[in-house]
Amino acid sequence: MKLLHGGDYFPEQWQTQPETIKEDFAYFKQANINTVTVGMFAWSILEPEEDHFNFAWLDQVFDLAEENGIKVILGTPSGARPNWLASKYPDVLRVNSRLERNLFGGRHNHCFTSVNYRERVRIVNEKLAERYGQRESLLMWHLSNEYSGECHCEQCQSAFRHWMQEKYGTLDAVNQAYWNTFWSHTYTDWQQIHSPTEVGEMAVHALNLDWRRFVTDQTIDFYLHEKAALQRYSDDVLVTTNFMADTEHLIPFQALDYSKFSQVVDVVTWDCYPAWHNDWESEANLALKVGFINDLYRSLKEQPFLIMESSPSFVNWHDVNRPKRPGMHQLASMQLLAHGSDSVLYFQMRASKGSSEKFHGSVIGHVPPERNRVYQEVATLGQRMAELDGLVGSMKQSEVAIYYDWENDWALQDIQGFSKTGMHYHRTLHDHYRPFWQQDVNVDVITKNNAFEGYKLLIMPMVYLHSEDLLEKIQTFVKSGGTVVYTYLSGMANETDLVYEGGTLAGLQDLLGVIINETDVYYPSQTNQLLLGDATYQVHDYAIVFERTSAEAMAYYGSDFYQGEAAVSVNHYGDGQAYYIGARTGDDFLATFYTDLLEQLNISSNSSTKTSQDVSVQTREAIDGTVYYFAMNFSNQLQSVELSPNLVDVSTGQEVETSLDLQAFEVKVLISKT
Ligand code: GLA
Ligand code: ZN
């Protein structure tokens, strides 16, 4: 097995220059490319007219790939429909939330419910499977592209109503779950149910949640429909689609619940485009966010994932599209491997000549490879990746988990109350992740679908939407010796965003040994203090006023009407313990708090000392017990770090000193046998 190196390639754009395609494969080989992903967006050449198929160009790609020992990931073309299809079947086009049907244009502009769209997709997918489904070089199916978006057409409305009927059975149940007597919103007919829209209903939070759940389910249903069309000819090949991240903030993609979607893909793959070298944060802080999201996407299936797309240098859709500085491509790509990827794949292998993505980074650009720094750096990375094939399939061992939930994220976005501007769910997640990243402790970012057993420490930041089922899982985890940490804004609402009577889920208060009375918030310039021993830390945005039943106080508020009352507490529960952090603080308090916990719980770190917290050490453990250490310097200065003895540098084969020097933006990979 090899780590995959390669990416999205669009030979259909170069049919008038056949020699270009041949040259490309020669360049691929030189750059240690072993995989190409083809076929996404190629529908108009695959099926230029309804039911007339043209495979000659794609046959040639498979031939060239095979001649060069390159594997093919084959995309289905549903990410962009051809003009003729939209003209003949206008219902394939999406209807926006103002109930206007889009014109033909762009991509991803189609209705996932449309009967006509599903039928044309079925036909073209089946043809592809029939022709290539058994081809030796076919590595994987890549369904569509970055499934996303929603459609408000009549077919979708009726599917949504059906979904609601299945879920609730009666309108009474819906009205109760939605608290619909508020503002006289009671439904008296299923036909009254409509997707949330700015020209209609937006204020019923449970409706917003259910619509998002429906959009996820409908997208999954479309994925399964595409997959079913392949089965007859190709049922033994892996099937996946490429997930995304919220591109601006590098946080999990918001519009689909990937904890659900991941259950139907054979392998999680995603498209990773951090804005390296930006002017608002350090490389290390950005690397931390990249680490977090990879730790989440790996944990979705608890198996290695694939980076399906990344840019070898810059993208074209940031405000400023900066090239990666020399060395950054290696460092950034190695970080993806360090967090569990078995690939570094690119968008794109060759830049297009026209239209909107012509200035997007690519392996082969408009400047010939011989004088293209990006191509050279890709080739160097390819060489280093070839030394790391033993990594394939290896996992990370983590004793710490941080909890993330898409539905909770959606509910927090809807809250009208408390501090809206100070909500910052993702910043809080990163703040709780930071102490571990900085101390080189592996972390899994898990969701409600993961098993909790096996972790020593489970952190639950801002779990506002909190089901009874989740509580049961947590209770079991703590009773059998686990340590859990909850924060402010926890356990307030159920799955349809109805507030628990008593203000907070009773069983959660019991677990934490507290009674939660009040949620105080601060304007940005206002603060309180948190007093811990002799130290004082600043409190901002959120402070919960609570009483203790069985919990012990660890830290206290320094001022305001609850001065002297507990701000942080710990409760012994079964064989474990439950911490409650009532106030939002800065990194200083969290660093102290988690450093103590790491020590108390005897959680191991991948390094001992280091000259800067901008150095990150992550490990993966292969099935044969070999541990891979990725020592990564995200600072622009020379740094050093101490690791365990007897490690061997993979590139040189030499045993290294325990204290390892890393040049600016350097990454070293070391192995040990356990
Ligand atoms: C996405 C798409 C690609 C391409 C890139 C550009 O990830 O899947 O087709 O548009 O963005 O960064
Ligand atoms: Zn629709």
XYZ file of C-alpha atoms and ligand atoms in Angstrom:
687
model
C 0.000 0.000 0.000
C 1.179 3.487 -0.858
C 0.361 6.914 0.461
C -1.582 8.562 -2.342
C 0.000 11.536 -4.054
C -1.711 13.256 -6.971
C -5.131 14.782 -7.441
C -7.830 16.333 -9.614
C -7.005 16.275 -13.282
C -9.192 17.592 -16.097
C -7.953 16.124 -19.396
C -11.365 16.876 -20.928
C -10.278 20.526 -21.081
C -7.274 19.662 -23.271
C -8.835 17.547 -26.001
C -7.657 19.942 -28.707
C -4.055 19.553 -27.443
C -3.601 15.804 -27.077
C 0.178 16.114 -26.706
C -0.367 18.144 -23.515
C -2.046 15.188 -21.835
C 0.833 12.866 -22.738
C 3.375 15.367 -21.452
C 1.434 15.739 -18.250
C 1.753 12.063 -17.470
C 5.495 12.235 -17.975
C 5.655 15.153 -15.563
C 3.451 13.290 -13.096
C 5.821 10.383 -13.080
C 8.803 12.628 -12.475
C 7.050 14.202 -9.500
C 6.211 10.867 -7.855
C 2.527 11.220 -8.584
C 0.742 7.903 -8.181
C -2.954 8.866 -8.337
C -5.194 11.012 -10.530
C -8.814 11.890 -9.880
C -10.781 12.383 -13.083
C -14.323 12.759 -14.338
C -15.842 15.311 -11.977
C -17.478 18.055 -14.053
C -16.986 16.112 -17.314
C -20.654 15.400 -18.050
C -20.875 17.530 -21.205
C -18.082 15.564 -22.849
C -19.189 12.197 -21.438
C -22.750 12.602 -22.657
C -22.777 15.433 -25.185
C -26.386 14.665 -26.096
C -28.983 12.756 -24.148
C -28.144 9.027 -24.269
C -25.119 9.530 -26.581
C -21.972 8.646 -24.684
C -18.359 9.409 -25.481
C -15.743 7.465 -23.558
C -12.778 7.613 -25.927
C -11.080 10.452 -24.046
C -11.509 8.700 -20.704
C -10.302 5.363 -22.091
C -7.120 7.160 -23.070
C -6.686 8.566 -19.571
C -6.990 5.092 -18.071
C -4.487 3.763 -20.625
C -1.971 6.498 -19.884
C -2.433 6.067 -16.158
C -1.830 2.341 -16.416
C 1.240 2.784 -18.622
C 2.673 5.061 -15.942
C 1.720 2.975 -12.926
C -0.784 5.570 -11.763
C -4.095 4.736 -10.063
C -7.372 6.385 -10.956
C -10.022 7.774 -8.646
C -13.072 8.082 -10.860
C -15.512 10.903 -10.255
C -19.160 10.786 -11.164
C -20.148 13.945 -13.044
C -23.168 15.093 -11.035
C -21.362 18.105 -9.531
C -22.104 20.061 -12.709
C -24.917 19.259 -15.142
C -24.690 19.929 -18.881
C -26.685 22.688 -20.543
C -28.870 20.352 -22.577
C -30.028 18.576 -19.427
C -31.139 21.766 -17.688
C -32.906 22.965 -20.836
C -34.816 19.755 -21.266
C -35.561 19.133 -17.568
C -35.752 22.535 -15.872
C -36.756 20.957 -12.552
C -33.178 19.771 -12.095
C -32.208 23.357 -11.283
C -32.268 24.511 -7.706
C -34.900 26.801 -6.171
C -33.511 29.290 -3.671
C -34.997 30.238 -0.317
C -36.872 33.145 -1.935
C -38.545 30.475 -4.057
C -36.912 31.601 -7.331
C -35.681 28.877 -9.653
C -32.040 29.413 -10.619
C -31.057 29.695 -14.260
C -28.528 27.262 -15.679
C -25.051 28.199 -14.508
C -22.283 27.540 -12.062
C -22.062 24.066 -10.620
C -23.666 22.323 -7.643
C -26.813 24.023 -8.897
C -29.229 21.136 -8.795
C -32.027 19.693 -6.742
C -31.200 16.470 -4.896
C -34.871 15.464 -4.906
C -35.615 16.044 -8.600
C -36.825 12.803 -10.153
C -35.355 13.785 -13.505
C -31.966 14.637 -12.063
C -31.804 11.372 -10.190
C -32.707 9.430 -13.302
C -30.094 11.081 -15.545
C -27.466 10.634 -12.828
C -28.390 6.979 -12.484
C -27.948 6.435 -16.209
C -24.578 8.133 -16.567
C -23.196 6.542 -13.380
C -24.266 3.101 -14.524
C -22.564 3.627 -17.882
C -19.341 4.650 -16.132
C -19.472 1.634 -13.866
C -20.141 -0.697 -16.759
C -17.129 0.591 -18.643
C -14.595 1.173 -15.877
C -15.942 -0.621 -12.823
C -13.545 -3.545 -13.203
C -10.564 -1.651 -14.534
C -7.478 -2.691 -12.616
C -6.252 0.839 -12.056
C -9.593 1.988 -10.597
C -8.846 2.776 -6.981
C -12.021 4.374 -5.773
C -15.268 6.078 -6.781
C -15.528 9.770 -5.975
C -19.220 10.616 -6.032
C -20.050 14.049 -7.333
C -18.155 16.905 -5.741
C -18.473 18.617 -2.392
C -22.149 17.834 -1.890
C -23.721 20.940 -0.432
C -26.580 23.392 -0.664
C -30.305 23.154 -0.316
C -33.271 23.439 -2.612
C -36.702 24.825 -1.763
C -38.667 23.534 -4.777
C -42.042 21.806 -4.498
C -40.462 18.342 -4.797
C -38.198 19.189 -1.850
C -41.090 20.636 0.191
C -43.054 17.484 -0.253
C -40.066 15.310 0.657
C -39.595 17.452 3.775
C -43.248 16.989 4.786
C -42.889 13.270 4.322
C -39.731 13.303 6.452
C -41.633 15.206 9.174
C -44.476 12.705 9.099
C -42.047 9.841 9.485
C -40.318 11.548 12.372
C -43.273 12.835 14.374
C -46.329 10.804 13.278
C -48.859 13.456 14.256
C -49.139 17.196 13.893
C -49.775 17.423 17.634
C -46.352 15.944 18.241
C -44.782 18.479 15.869
C -46.624 21.389 17.473
C -45.502 20.261 20.905
C -41.882 19.707 19.900
C -41.786 23.094 18.143
C -43.659 25.029 20.906
C -45.890 26.241 18.125
C -48.516 28.061 20.154
C -45.835 30.744 20.514
C -46.872 33.505 18.053
C -49.802 31.292 16.945
C -47.710 29.093 14.692
C -49.716 25.916 15.278
C -49.835 23.664 12.198
C -53.316 22.356 11.336
C -52.348 20.661 8.053
C -49.133 18.939 6.901
C -49.229 21.162 3.813
C -48.491 24.161 6.035
C -45.046 22.815 6.742
C -42.504 24.726 4.672
C -38.722 25.066 4.689
C -37.328 28.028 6.651
C -37.047 31.083 4.442
C -36.493 34.803 4.858
C -39.820 35.410 3.112
C -41.607 33.170 5.622
C -40.593 31.340 8.787
C -37.142 31.650 10.312
C -37.859 32.042 14.020
C -38.933 28.527 14.968
C -35.642 27.077 16.130
C -36.791 23.466 16.058
C -37.925 23.904 12.444
C -34.512 25.293 11.533
C -32.869 22.278 13.176
C -35.167 19.796 11.474
C -34.660 21.436 8.083
C -30.899 21.109 8.475
C -31.336 17.485 9.501
C -33.551 16.911 6.479
C -31.006 18.548 4.143
C -28.352 16.196 5.518
C -30.630 13.179 5.087
C -31.667 14.192 1.585
C -28.048 14.692 0.555
C -27.142 11.284 1.963
C -30.104 9.795 0.130
C -28.826 11.289 -3.119
C -25.342 9.938 -2.393
C -26.818 6.463 -1.844
C -28.805 6.791 -5.065
C -25.591 7.573 -6.953
C -23.843 4.701 -5.275
C -26.627 2.231 -6.054
C -26.248 3.064 -9.754
C -22.658 1.749 -9.636
C -23.352 -1.473 -7.783
C -24.381 -3.659 -10.683
C -20.958 -3.417 -12.322
C -18.686 -2.296 -9.555
C -19.655 -3.346 -6.072
C -16.186 -4.158 -4.768
C -14.573 -0.753 -5.178
C -14.441 1.827 -2.371
C -16.934 4.668 -2.654
C -16.561 8.114 -1.149
C -17.202 11.788 -1.664
C -15.142 14.806 -0.690
C -16.150 16.604 2.507
C -15.318 20.243 3.128
C -14.522 22.721 5.833
C -15.920 26.191 6.326
C -13.288 27.755 4.170
C -13.068 31.183 5.748
C -12.530 30.083 9.330
C -11.190 26.578 8.804
C -13.899 25.081 10.992
C -16.049 22.020 10.247
C -18.363 22.449 7.272
C -21.567 23.847 8.731
C -24.344 22.891 6.338
C -24.235 19.097 6.641
C -23.949 16.860 9.662
C -20.853 14.866 8.743
C -21.180 12.700 11.839
C -24.147 11.207 9.995
C -22.847 11.453 6.429
C -19.582 9.746 7.358
C -21.478 6.576 8.203
C -22.280 5.899 4.530
C -18.881 6.638 2.983
C -16.239 3.917 2.874
C -13.517 6.368 3.737
C -13.717 9.978 4.889
C -12.006 12.317 2.466
C -11.862 16.086 2.629
C -10.622 19.235 0.941
C -8.196 21.269 3.023
C -7.290 24.845 2.095
C -5.739 26.793 4.972
C -4.643 30.382 4.312
C -0.963 29.926 5.128
C 1.059 33.088 5.656
C -1.986 35.254 6.359
C -1.664 38.505 8.291
C -4.031 37.821 11.190
C -2.568 34.796 12.971
C 0.657 32.911 13.391
C 1.451 29.834 11.321
C 1.249 27.877 14.566
C -2.242 29.063 15.366
C -3.405 28.157 11.887
C -1.673 24.782 12.199
C -3.566 24.200 15.433
C -6.889 24.700 13.617
C -5.766 22.370 10.832
C -4.884 19.837 13.520
C -8.276 20.151 15.182
C -10.292 19.603 12.044
C -8.180 16.656 10.951
C -8.595 15.127 14.394
C -12.367 15.472 13.950
C -12.529 14.066 10.426
C -10.253 11.154 11.370
C -12.397 10.344 14.396
C -15.621 10.273 12.363
C -14.830 6.756 11.236
C -11.951 6.079 13.606
C -9.765 5.248 10.655
C -7.255 7.100 8.485
C -8.826 9.601 6.097
C -7.740 11.004 2.768
C -7.003 14.573 1.836
C -8.850 14.619 -1.470
C -7.884 18.165 -2.355
C -5.327 20.673 -1.183
C -3.438 23.323 -3.038
C 0.216 22.780 -3.875
C 0.547 26.526 -3.333
C -2.295 29.086 -3.368
C -6.039 29.063 -4.047
C -8.072 31.586 -6.034
C -10.908 32.333 -3.643
C -9.206 33.846 -0.592
C -9.081 37.651 -0.585
C -5.340 37.427 -0.985
C -4.036 34.205 -2.518
C -0.505 33.886 -1.237
C 1.893 31.271 -2.549
C 3.303 28.906 0.065
C 6.820 30.001 1.003
C 9.647 27.538 0.258
C 9.338 24.506 2.527
C 5.771 25.224 3.620
C 4.313 22.739 1.189
C 6.263 19.920 2.801
C 5.457 21.040 6.315
C 1.748 21.603 5.661
C 1.381 18.298 3.816
C 3.303 16.326 6.430
C 1.020 17.780 9.083
C -1.942 16.227 7.272
C -0.193 12.850 7.345
C 0.698 13.376 11.001
C -2.974 13.759 11.895
C -4.098 10.629 10.067
C -4.272 11.251 6.338
C -3.114 8.510 3.992
C -2.836 10.919 1.085
C -1.848 14.318 -0.157
C -4.009 14.960 -3.183
C -4.333 18.257 -4.974
C -6.714 20.477 -6.698
C -5.368 20.623 -9.357
C -2.853 18.740 -11.458
C -2.900 21.234 -14.320
C -4.302 24.757 -14.235
C -7.053 25.468 -16.735
C -6.543 28.055 -19.420
C -9.840 29.836 -19.068
C -12.734 30.544 -16.732
C -12.757 31.120 -13.011
C -10.086 28.772 -11.703
C -7.272 29.537 -14.111
C -5.223 31.255 -11.392
C -5.670 28.526 -8.780
C -2.521 26.761 -7.629
C -1.661 23.574 -9.511
C 1.078 21.021 -9.894
C 1.590 22.008 -13.515
C 0.892 25.697 -13.991
C 1.078 28.173 -16.821
C 4.834 28.400 -16.326
C 6.567 25.169 -17.457
C 7.563 22.708 -14.679
C 11.287 23.247 -15.334
C 11.083 26.763 -13.955
C 8.145 26.257 -11.634
C 9.100 26.208 -7.939
C 5.739 24.696 -7.015
C 6.260 21.701 -9.284
C 9.721 21.156 -7.802
C 8.381 21.246 -4.264
C 5.630 18.797 -5.164
C 8.281 16.446 -6.566
C 10.344 16.715 -3.384
C 7.314 15.969 -1.247
C 6.544 12.982 -3.476
C 10.008 11.598 -2.759
C 9.595 12.003 0.978
C 6.139 10.455 0.904
C 7.520 7.415 -0.884
C 9.694 6.787 2.208
C 6.602 6.684 4.390
C 4.479 3.933 2.901
C 4.630 2.072 6.224
C 2.345 4.753 7.545
C -0.645 3.602 5.484
C -3.461 2.428 7.735
C -1.791 3.499 10.965
C -3.847 5.329 13.582
C -3.292 7.821 16.330
C -3.514 6.689 19.915
C -5.276 9.341 21.973
C -6.138 9.417 25.649
C -7.912 12.754 25.361
C -11.099 13.511 23.437
C -12.898 16.773 22.745
C -16.567 16.599 21.882
C -18.082 18.358 18.864
C -21.665 18.200 17.630
C -23.117 19.682 14.446
C -26.643 19.910 15.848
C -25.362 21.759 18.893
C -23.465 24.095 16.580
C -26.680 24.855 14.662
C -28.643 25.430 17.870
C -25.976 27.789 19.256
C -26.118 29.799 16.023
C -29.858 30.279 16.508
C -29.846 31.302 20.171
C -31.384 34.697 20.662
C -30.215 35.757 24.061
C -27.205 35.874 26.366
C -24.213 37.243 24.453
C -24.596 36.737 20.713
C -21.340 38.461 19.868
C -19.556 36.525 22.594
C -20.857 33.093 21.613
C -17.685 31.814 19.880
C -18.289 28.061 19.949
C -15.418 27.296 17.580
C -12.992 29.619 19.262
C -13.860 27.880 22.532
C -13.249 24.466 20.988
C -9.864 25.654 19.778
C -9.093 27.193 23.179
C -9.697 23.844 24.875
C -7.668 22.027 22.228
C -4.696 24.421 22.421
C -3.092 23.160 25.674
C -2.912 19.653 24.226
C -1.620 20.746 20.839
C 1.026 22.874 22.500
C 2.066 20.048 24.824
C 2.152 17.461 22.029
C -0.651 15.332 23.382
C -2.654 13.484 20.710
C -6.365 14.322 20.750
C -9.418 12.784 19.100
C -12.265 15.152 18.321
C -15.336 12.993 18.681
C -19.082 13.184 18.191
C -22.040 11.456 19.784
C -21.543 8.475 17.487
C -18.116 7.592 18.852
C -17.518 5.253 21.757
C -16.332 7.166 24.817
C -14.689 4.253 26.597
C -10.934 4.133 26.511
C -10.342 7.856 26.932
C -8.973 9.150 30.190
C -10.246 12.666 29.620
C -13.319 13.875 27.738
C -13.933 17.599 27.250
C -17.434 18.901 26.518
C -17.235 22.608 25.632
C -20.557 24.469 25.346
C -22.795 21.450 24.774
C -25.971 23.546 24.915
C -28.116 21.049 22.986
C -27.788 17.913 25.047
C -29.930 14.798 24.754
C -30.759 12.383 27.545
C -29.002 9.679 25.507
C -25.800 11.651 25.515
C -26.119 12.122 29.254
C -26.401 8.380 29.723
C -23.222 7.798 27.721
C -21.388 10.379 29.793
C -22.665 8.945 33.061
C -21.411 5.500 32.091
C -18.053 6.957 31.063
C -17.566 8.816 34.347
C -18.913 6.048 36.566
C -16.316 3.694 35.206
C -13.455 6.052 36.003
C -13.399 8.654 33.224
C -12.823 12.347 33.778
C -15.171 14.777 32.066
C -14.964 18.565 31.793
C -18.084 20.638 31.085
C -18.256 24.400 30.556
C -20.776 27.243 30.733
C -23.832 26.938 28.435
C -24.125 23.181 28.876
C -27.164 20.936 28.861
C -29.776 23.645 28.446
C -31.975 22.311 25.626
C -33.206 19.028 24.193
C -33.034 17.862 20.559
C -35.838 20.173 19.416
C -34.310 23.067 21.318
C -36.899 23.030 24.125
C -35.332 24.300 27.337
C -35.089 21.729 30.127
C -37.265 22.602 33.077
C -34.998 23.686 35.867
C -32.799 25.490 33.304
C -30.276 22.655 32.905
C -30.719 18.928 32.384
C -31.285 17.582 35.900
C -29.073 14.524 35.462
C -26.235 16.708 34.265
C -26.458 18.918 37.359
C -26.377 15.739 39.397
C -23.283 14.505 37.575
C -21.536 17.839 38.083
C -22.738 18.116 41.671
C -24.055 21.629 41.101
C -27.283 23.596 40.687
C -27.071 26.141 37.911
C -28.978 29.340 38.642
C -28.013 32.141 36.309
C -26.119 32.926 33.107
C -24.267 36.228 33.346
C -22.730 37.848 30.282
C -20.285 40.676 29.747
C -19.940 43.360 27.099
C -16.558 43.075 25.369
C -14.890 45.657 27.616
C -16.262 44.205 30.880
C -14.559 41.473 32.886
C -14.614 39.540 36.118
C -11.821 37.597 37.781
C -11.302 33.960 38.491
C -9.263 33.290 41.609
C -7.335 30.038 41.769
C -4.969 29.697 44.722
C -2.775 32.788 44.555
C -3.372 33.365 40.882
C -5.950 35.667 39.280
C -7.255 35.086 35.753
C -9.561 37.202 33.678
C -13.157 36.168 32.988
C -15.003 37.486 29.943
C -18.142 36.901 27.842
C -19.768 34.228 30.033
C -20.012 33.493 33.774
C -22.422 31.006 35.291
C -23.692 31.554 38.795
C -24.131 28.176 40.453
C -24.453 26.497 43.811
C -22.711 23.299 44.771
C -24.539 20.233 46.014
C -21.792 17.610 46.166
C -19.040 19.354 44.125
C -15.951 20.950 45.638
C -15.004 24.467 44.595
C -11.614 24.866 42.899
C -11.718 28.507 41.838
C -13.869 31.501 42.781
C -15.268 34.655 41.208
C -13.372 37.807 42.161
C -16.132 40.406 41.876
C -19.747 41.288 41.098
C -22.812 40.089 42.990
C -21.496 36.519 43.012
C -18.029 37.445 44.308
C -16.586 34.584 46.328
C -18.845 31.947 44.811
C -17.447 28.988 42.907
C -16.396 29.538 39.280
C -14.854 26.083 38.756
C -15.737 22.891 40.585
C -15.101 19.167 40.632
C -17.444 16.373 41.618
C -16.624 12.742 42.332
C -19.077 10.518 40.534
C -18.769 6.738 40.496
C -15.089 5.982 39.932
C -14.557 9.161 37.939
C -14.770 12.906 38.262
C -16.737 15.681 36.606
C -15.302 19.187 36.319
C -17.391 22.255 35.675
C -15.812 25.425 34.293
C -18.478 28.082 34.827
C -16.660 31.002 33.252
C -14.885 31.799 30.033
C -11.252 32.646 30.620
C -8.164 33.212 28.515
C -5.603 30.613 27.479
C -3.633 31.171 30.681
C -6.189 29.545 32.962
C -6.904 26.702 30.525
C -3.184 25.954 30.225
C -2.842 25.692 34.018
C -6.040 23.722 34.417
C -5.238 21.146 31.740
C -1.555 20.867 32.644
C -2.638 19.803 36.136
C -5.129 17.330 34.705
C -2.557 15.819 32.337
C -0.287 15.202 35.258
C -3.010 13.917 37.550
C -4.315 11.504 34.893
C -0.842 10.483 33.801
C -1.490 11.298 30.153
C 1.540 10.977 27.940
C 3.033 13.606 25.670
C 4.994 13.055 22.433
C 7.828 15.328 23.574
C 9.484 16.381 26.808
C 10.860 19.891 26.467
C 10.998 22.225 23.505
C 12.167 25.744 22.782
C 8.814 26.965 21.443
C 5.162 26.003 21.524
C 5.130 26.670 17.783
C 6.731 23.243 17.452
C 4.231 20.394 17.211
C 4.959 16.696 17.619
C 2.253 14.256 16.551
C 2.442 10.480 16.362
C 0.827 7.642 14.450
C 1.221 4.017 15.343
C 1.426 1.345 12.662
C -0.079 -2.097 13.105
C 3.383 -3.620 13.576
C 3.976 -1.284 16.530
C 6.231 1.192 14.737
C 5.563 4.684 16.027
C 5.973 7.550 13.554
C 6.916 10.886 15.117
C 6.282 14.010 13.068
C 8.318 16.851 14.534
C 7.101 20.064 12.913
C 8.412 23.568 13.340
C 5.727 26.152 12.521
C 7.967 29.071 13.494
C 10.364 30.918 11.234
C 13.264 30.388 13.682
C 15.509 27.460 14.489
C 13.939 25.428 17.335
C 14.759 22.271 19.198
C 12.658 19.616 20.856
C 13.394 16.611 23.048
C 11.852 13.309 22.055
C 12.217 9.757 23.290
C 15.600 8.088 22.839
C 16.479 5.682 20.016
C 14.482 7.307 17.243
C 15.632 6.948 13.659
C 15.257 9.683 11.051
C 13.309 8.148 8.159
C 15.098 10.227 5.497
C 18.676 9.580 6.625
C 18.270 6.210 8.347
C 20.398 7.657 11.175
C 19.621 7.409 14.854
C 19.021 10.918 16.194
C 20.015 12.643 19.414
C 17.163 13.019 21.911
C 17.372 16.762 21.341
C 16.413 17.459 17.780
C 17.058 20.699 15.884
C 14.444 21.923 13.445
C 15.142 24.740 11.015
C 12.442 27.329 10.270
C 9.354 25.514 8.902
C 11.183 22.204 8.895
C 9.537 18.826 9.461
C 11.356 15.643 10.401
C 9.839 12.202 10.511
C 11.302 9.683 12.949
C 10.404 6.144 13.792
C 10.780 3.852 16.739
C 9.885 0.237 17.294
C 7.953 -0.431 20.470
C -13.200 22.894 -4.197
C -13.662 22.101 -5.390
C -12.672 22.092 -6.504
C -12.067 23.455 -6.695
C -11.434 23.895 -5.409
C -10.724 25.221 -5.489
O -12.556 22.156 -3.244
O -13.999 20.776 -5.067
O -13.328 21.659 -7.670
O -13.041 24.367 -7.096
O -12.443 24.020 -4.445
O -10.043 25.499 -4.297
Zn -35.645 20.707 -4.996
